[in-house]
XYZ file of C-alpha atoms in Angstrom:
393
model
C 112.738 109.262 122.246
C 113.189 109.397 118.483
C 116.718 110.050 117.295
C 117.981 113.108 115.454
C 117.025 113.379 111.816
C 119.053 111.271 109.399
C 120.414 112.264 106.007
C 121.970 110.351 103.111
C 123.991 113.148 101.517
C 124.790 116.154 103.759
C 125.719 118.323 100.785
C 122.897 117.619 98.377
C 124.043 119.934 95.608
C 125.631 119.949 92.192
C 123.729 119.843 88.926
C 120.254 120.084 90.475
C 116.830 120.471 88.886
C 114.251 121.864 91.307
C 110.480 122.039 91.242
C 108.454 124.078 93.719
C 104.734 124.429 94.368
C 103.282 127.083 96.687
C 99.858 126.609 98.227
C 99.192 130.375 98.348
C 99.093 130.487 94.540
C 95.890 128.468 94.664
C 94.413 126.407 91.858
C 94.677 127.325 88.212
C 91.779 127.021 85.782
C 92.064 124.514 82.982
C 94.521 121.703 82.366
C 97.968 121.303 83.908
C 100.754 120.094 81.641
C 102.123 116.887 83.174
C 105.675 115.838 82.386
C 105.652 112.420 80.688
C 107.157 109.224 82.049
C 110.840 108.974 81.112
C 112.094 105.352 80.860
C 115.705 106.555 81.199
C 115.158 108.580 84.415
C 114.136 107.937 88.010
C 110.923 110.002 87.536
C 111.167 111.334 91.101
C 111.080 115.032 90.230
C 107.590 116.501 90.425
C 105.575 115.902 87.260
C 103.212 118.853 87.769
C 104.268 122.540 87.867
C 101.145 123.747 89.679
C 97.739 122.559 90.877
C 94.271 122.511 89.369
C 91.101 120.880 90.705
C 91.869 117.384 89.437
C 95.599 116.806 88.817
C 97.572 115.060 91.557
C 100.727 113.137 92.371
C 101.817 111.074 95.347
C 104.997 109.742 96.951
C 103.871 106.807 99.107
C 106.022 105.054 101.719
C 104.782 102.103 103.755
C 106.252 99.700 106.303
C 105.129 96.819 108.516
C 107.060 95.379 111.427
C 108.508 91.884 111.203
C 106.673 89.404 113.406
C 109.830 88.742 115.381
C 110.322 92.423 116.239
C 107.232 92.763 118.423
C 105.833 90.796 121.324
C 102.357 92.056 120.449
C 100.848 92.453 116.976
C 102.463 93.989 113.914
C 102.999 97.726 113.816
C 102.651 99.514 110.493
C 102.885 102.990 108.956
C 102.094 104.735 105.707
C 103.460 108.160 104.820
C 101.841 109.935 101.882
C 103.317 113.111 100.367
C 100.606 114.698 98.203
C 100.421 117.329 95.509
C 96.652 117.465 95.126
C 94.370 120.232 93.962
C 91.550 119.482 96.342
C 93.758 118.360 99.207
C 96.648 120.785 98.815
C 100.253 120.106 99.787
C 99.764 117.480 102.444
C 101.694 114.806 104.303
C 99.557 112.135 105.921
C 100.888 109.647 108.488
C 98.770 106.591 109.342
C 99.968 104.375 112.193
C 99.025 100.971 113.533
C 100.481 100.600 117.023
C 101.613 97.247 118.498
C 98.564 97.145 120.789
C 96.175 97.539 117.860
C 95.453 101.235 118.396
C 95.601 103.531 115.369
C 96.417 107.194 114.812
C 96.284 109.727 111.975
C 98.477 112.816 111.590
C 98.046 115.318 108.758
C 100.453 118.133 107.996
C 99.314 120.864 105.593
C 102.315 122.590 104.052
C 102.627 126.022 102.480
C 105.174 124.904 99.921
C 106.862 121.821 98.572
C 110.311 121.740 97.019
C 111.784 118.735 95.206
C 115.391 118.777 94.036
C 116.906 116.137 91.779
C 120.676 116.496 91.986
C 121.538 113.560 89.729
C 124.400 111.607 91.334
C 123.738 113.281 94.691
C 120.145 112.094 94.970
C 116.654 113.540 95.335
C 115.191 115.486 98.244
C 111.593 116.570 98.760
C 110.505 118.949 101.525
C 106.944 119.855 102.532
C 107.307 122.968 104.748
C 105.376 125.553 106.746
C 106.799 128.956 107.705
C 107.240 129.863 111.356
C 104.396 132.377 111.102
C 102.091 129.499 110.154
C 103.327 127.231 112.937
C 106.511 125.885 111.350
C 107.486 122.274 110.778
C 108.499 120.099 107.872
C 108.100 116.630 106.427
C 110.779 115.510 104.010
C 112.240 112.570 102.137
C 115.632 111.911 100.599
C 116.295 109.192 98.018
C 119.755 108.120 96.884
C 120.540 108.386 93.176
C 120.934 104.591 92.868
C 117.564 104.024 94.621
C 119.296 101.896 97.254
C 118.160 104.003 100.183
C 115.463 106.456 101.205
C 114.980 108.359 104.456
C 111.850 110.124 105.654
C 112.289 112.839 108.299
C 109.400 114.341 110.259
C 109.622 117.492 112.351
C 106.018 118.403 113.027
C 105.327 120.889 115.830
C 102.463 120.602 118.309
C 99.253 122.409 117.507
C 98.071 125.387 119.508
C 95.176 123.343 120.834
C 97.232 120.321 121.943
C 100.919 120.380 122.860
C 101.070 116.568 122.674
C 100.512 116.392 118.908
C 104.152 116.818 117.851
C 105.819 114.178 115.628
C 109.587 113.808 115.326
C 111.998 111.226 113.985
C 113.152 109.266 110.964
C 112.379 106.173 108.926
C 115.095 104.530 106.829
C 114.332 102.320 103.806
C 117.220 100.185 102.507
C 116.414 98.582 99.167
C 116.513 94.786 98.909
C 115.642 94.615 95.208
C 116.373 96.451 91.953
C 114.032 98.981 90.396
C 114.312 97.118 87.097
C 114.481 93.415 86.352
C 117.876 91.765 86.076
C 116.434 88.581 84.591
C 115.415 89.368 81.013
C 114.460 85.753 80.380
C 111.903 85.661 83.190
C 110.838 89.315 82.986
C 111.410 90.707 79.492
C 112.765 94.252 79.522
C 110.522 95.347 76.671
C 107.674 95.420 79.172
C 109.291 98.313 80.992
C 107.921 100.849 78.522
C 104.315 99.887 79.353
C 104.327 98.584 82.920
C 104.421 102.117 84.339
C 100.881 102.796 83.049
C 98.583 101.095 85.550
C 95.379 102.038 83.725
C 94.172 104.783 81.392
C 95.498 108.125 82.693
C 97.199 106.843 85.868
C 100.914 106.069 86.317
C 102.245 103.841 89.113
C 105.946 103.218 89.712
C 107.887 101.347 92.413
C 111.237 103.140 92.862
C 111.916 100.947 95.924
C 109.632 97.905 95.767
C 111.162 95.874 98.625
C 113.149 97.389 101.484
C 114.270 96.672 105.002
C 112.965 99.403 107.300
C 114.210 100.985 110.507
C 111.474 102.963 112.254
C 112.307 105.567 114.904
C 109.485 108.040 115.525
C 107.995 109.831 118.485
C 104.339 110.423 117.713
C 102.331 112.614 120.061
C 104.553 111.672 122.987
C 104.761 107.944 122.244
C 107.806 106.178 120.797
C 107.377 103.882 117.812
C 110.499 101.878 116.943
C 110.684 98.671 114.953
C 112.453 96.877 112.137
C 110.448 95.515 109.255
C 109.784 95.600 105.536
C 108.245 98.146 103.202
C 108.755 100.200 100.085
C 108.189 103.377 98.074
C 105.566 103.912 95.367
C 105.088 106.849 93.004
C 101.793 107.917 91.368
C 100.468 110.706 89.169
C 97.385 111.445 87.087
C 95.506 114.349 85.487
C 92.216 113.051 86.952
C 90.828 112.470 90.425
C 90.336 108.919 91.701
C 86.589 109.571 91.417
C 87.095 109.867 87.660
C 89.567 107.005 87.372
C 87.943 104.089 89.168
C 85.033 102.401 90.881
C 87.227 100.456 93.292
C 90.810 99.483 94.024
C 92.763 96.822 95.903
C 96.369 97.408 96.963
C 98.791 94.883 98.506
C 102.401 94.839 99.587
C 102.858 91.371 101.104
C 106.062 89.885 102.525
C 106.762 86.186 103.205
C 110.256 84.777 103.599
C 112.391 85.856 100.615
C 109.331 87.136 98.708
C 107.568 90.475 98.360
C 104.341 90.603 96.331
C 103.006 93.970 95.147
C 99.642 94.409 93.454
C 97.369 97.309 92.587
C 94.130 96.482 90.798
C 91.410 98.967 89.877
C 88.059 98.786 88.131
C 88.257 101.615 85.634
C 85.674 104.344 85.067
C 87.433 105.568 81.938
C 86.884 102.269 80.126
C 83.878 101.296 82.200
C 84.010 98.083 84.218
C 87.384 96.921 82.862
C 89.876 95.712 85.515
C 93.431 97.005 85.272
C 96.234 95.714 87.452
C 99.975 95.469 87.791
C 101.373 92.513 89.738
C 105.037 92.145 90.751
C 106.864 89.434 92.676
C 110.354 89.858 94.096
C 112.471 87.023 95.439
C 115.563 88.003 97.417
C 117.233 90.719 95.314
C 115.563 89.980 91.970
C 112.216 90.587 90.352
C 110.949 87.200 89.165
C 107.469 88.089 87.925
C 105.737 91.124 86.418
C 102.523 91.306 84.427
C 99.359 93.239 83.784
C 97.623 90.282 82.125
C 94.754 88.522 83.879
C 93.948 86.305 80.882
C 94.888 82.657 81.320
C 97.539 81.648 78.779
C 99.632 78.641 77.798
C 102.459 80.808 76.497
C 102.723 84.165 78.280
C 102.785 85.016 81.978
C 99.527 85.861 83.736
C 98.057 86.276 87.197
C 94.752 85.213 88.709
C 93.081 86.925 91.600
C 90.161 86.166 93.861
C 88.735 87.527 97.087
C 88.146 85.287 100.107
C 85.435 85.581 102.751
C 86.174 82.954 105.404
C 88.219 85.153 107.772
C 87.090 87.039 110.854
C 88.296 90.566 109.999
C 86.731 92.886 107.424
C 86.098 96.572 106.876
C 83.027 98.556 107.916
C 81.614 99.096 104.438
C 79.990 97.220 101.545
C 83.105 95.211 100.746
C 82.964 92.136 102.988
C 86.058 90.242 101.788
C 88.554 89.120 104.410
C 91.540 88.326 102.198
C 92.868 87.426 98.760
C 94.451 84.586 96.798
C 96.861 85.517 94.005
C 98.435 83.059 91.552
C 101.290 84.071 89.250
C 102.210 81.788 86.355
C 104.966 81.779 83.712
C 103.966 78.814 81.489
C 107.126 78.739 79.376
C 109.320 78.500 82.455
C 107.095 76.102 84.379
C 106.858 78.660 87.198
C 103.834 79.040 89.451
C 103.632 80.993 92.714
C 100.625 81.326 95.016
C 100.107 83.682 97.944
C 97.170 83.991 100.310
C 96.546 87.035 102.461
C 94.086 87.339 105.326
C 93.202 90.523 107.177
C 94.694 90.312 110.657
C 93.597 93.692 111.994
C 91.728 96.749 110.742
C 93.987 99.760 110.301
C 91.561 102.411 109.071
C 87.958 102.845 107.936
C 87.087 106.027 106.021
C 83.700 106.484 104.327
C 83.778 107.653 100.711
C 80.084 108.320 100.184
C 76.580 107.997 101.612
C 75.821 104.667 99.901
C 77.944 102.385 102.093
C 81.185 102.739 100.140
C 84.464 103.300 101.933
C 88.229 103.016 102.153
C 89.583 100.373 104.561
C 93.161 99.490 105.446
C 94.487 96.316 107.024
C 97.583 94.662 108.382
C 97.502 91.230 106.778
C 98.801 87.776 107.501
C 100.562 86.287 104.454
C 101.399 82.729 103.449
C 102.793 81.436 100.154
C 105.670 80.628 97.870
C 106.357 78.603 94.734
C 103.777 75.874 94.224
C 105.325 72.545 95.173
C 108.145 74.268 97.073
C 108.706 75.701 100.529
C 105.829 77.662 102.046
C 106.642 80.912 103.883
C 104.658 83.041 106.324
C 104.835 86.759 106.871
C 102.911 90.010 107.000
C 101.794 92.801 104.738
C 99.653 95.884 104.285
C 96.447 96.113 102.271
C 94.017 98.809 101.211
C 90.541 98.351 99.724
C 88.607 101.346 98.400
C 85.143 101.583 96.834
C 83.809 104.883 95.512
C 80.159 105.887 95.164
C 78.586 105.770 91.720
C 78.573 109.113 89.916
C 76.933 109.944 86.576
C 79.592 110.257 83.839
C 78.694 113.883 83.116
C 79.652 114.848 86.676
C 83.123 113.260 86.605
C 86.102 115.645 86.669
């Protein structure tokens, strides 16, 4: 059985700033004022005071088991805490079990409360009252971003007593939020790297973490050690407005973690936007948004591969990726290849064959000319149906 819930700071208090959203207040008409990115803060407090039809934000945790921790295939989880006008206050748990089975749990909350208590950390709670069935999904993040804990206490539904979810997931950071090598990764980039593409912000408060998983999901225990991280997103527009397609990776191999999110924008039509980060041990060694080949500044190159056996159910038929990261002035070049090992989810996004597919990937790579490492990762590929510009919201 899953253990009792874990906490970082039992007395989370002090000089706290709190934001709260209640589902019963519904959606407001017109624009929502979004708090701007603050380069001096952790940016973990909610950026939106209430919900309209398009504005959203997301706290996204993911983890994949280490190959050595399972005698079967890799297990994996994602936990998404949403503030979303069309989706409400929702926590979604996606699971890949060691035997290849998958499961989805969604928890619709009545209210969310996020408290930033400075030196005492940040806590977010998505909660339902007892009259609505009770339960909560919460996260706590230490003020130094060295640790995060997710706690789930989801009751069974009236229709099925076996749907309860209980337990904790602990993320212990293995890398800094910001670069400590200003020669390899200039700090002046930090003021622009947070903006993934027009109108969408993507941060990595904990980009690379060791993970301890201890959940009981619908009567089945899921326990493993592995690697993962925490991402943070917000935008005034829906994904349908922002992009045609996206590719997301968090890939681990030996001392390395590679993180990439690349979208084809609908705001500046057909233009790719991406952020690519590489961490080695406890240091970020590469960060760029530039896909243009250069002899002087760092860049990445990206291509899809099609020779593998595993792909999603929709129009996208790629089976993996190859990503090169180059810093010409330092003579540095890393290459990583990912290949889909198993399908995690397939969700249609429209009637024209588009969809959202998730995978647990096999990963191989390292510095070109150096030692080659193998590992595992998680990947998501999403294509959205074409929509006339006048209908975008």
